């Protein structure tokens, strides 16, 4: 079973979701393969599970706008070919949780396009395609919504990690009224708990945040995020955490 996701990139929520999903696969029945941008890191994080890219990373050179557009277009076309080959190499493909269909960062031709491409590959190669417990937002660009609709319609099964995600699917014209809303996959994990702490302890999750995909001031958003995060860390430390 192929599992697509943004793995090996420092998103601990995605890694936790993948860990939970892999733990539910019976090893005598299923052999997982990860499809992601950083296969070496993802494989190392998950016990050597085989991993591969769908296509080469985007490396648009700082030339003319036309040349950059042609470079990206060529990369995305090659990714479609890679997605079709990847779908043919497994018996099914699953998008296991995560927010690949939300608005963060990548733009229409990032994760929405990749999920659409792997869904297309599954259709062409006649493989089951599953959107399992995913996060979805109503994306601002029509082309991004086109990719989300296409991915949703290619799926043999769809479920969502919250009601807002299901409503976002409905809002873009997907017949999702009967799709289930279920508990986030990450809650299947049972981490070891410490019995006592020397002082009150809180885990603070951080990310390399540059804003939503439709905001032109990415650098300003990043700087503001770092400043606010730093203030929070200092405030927690000052209160004894």
Tab-separated table of C-alpha atoms in Angstrom, residues 1 13 17 76 118 149 151:
chain	number	residue	atom	x	y	z
A	1	UNK	CA	0.000	0.000	0.000
A	13	UNK	CA	1.865	16.077	13.398
A	17	UNK	CA	-0.338	10.462	11.981
A	76	UNK	CA	4.711	19.132	-12.713
A	118	UNK	CA	-1.792	10.446	-7.462
A	149	UNK	CA	-12.470	18.157	-6.408
A	151	UNK	CA	-8.814	14.119	-5.941
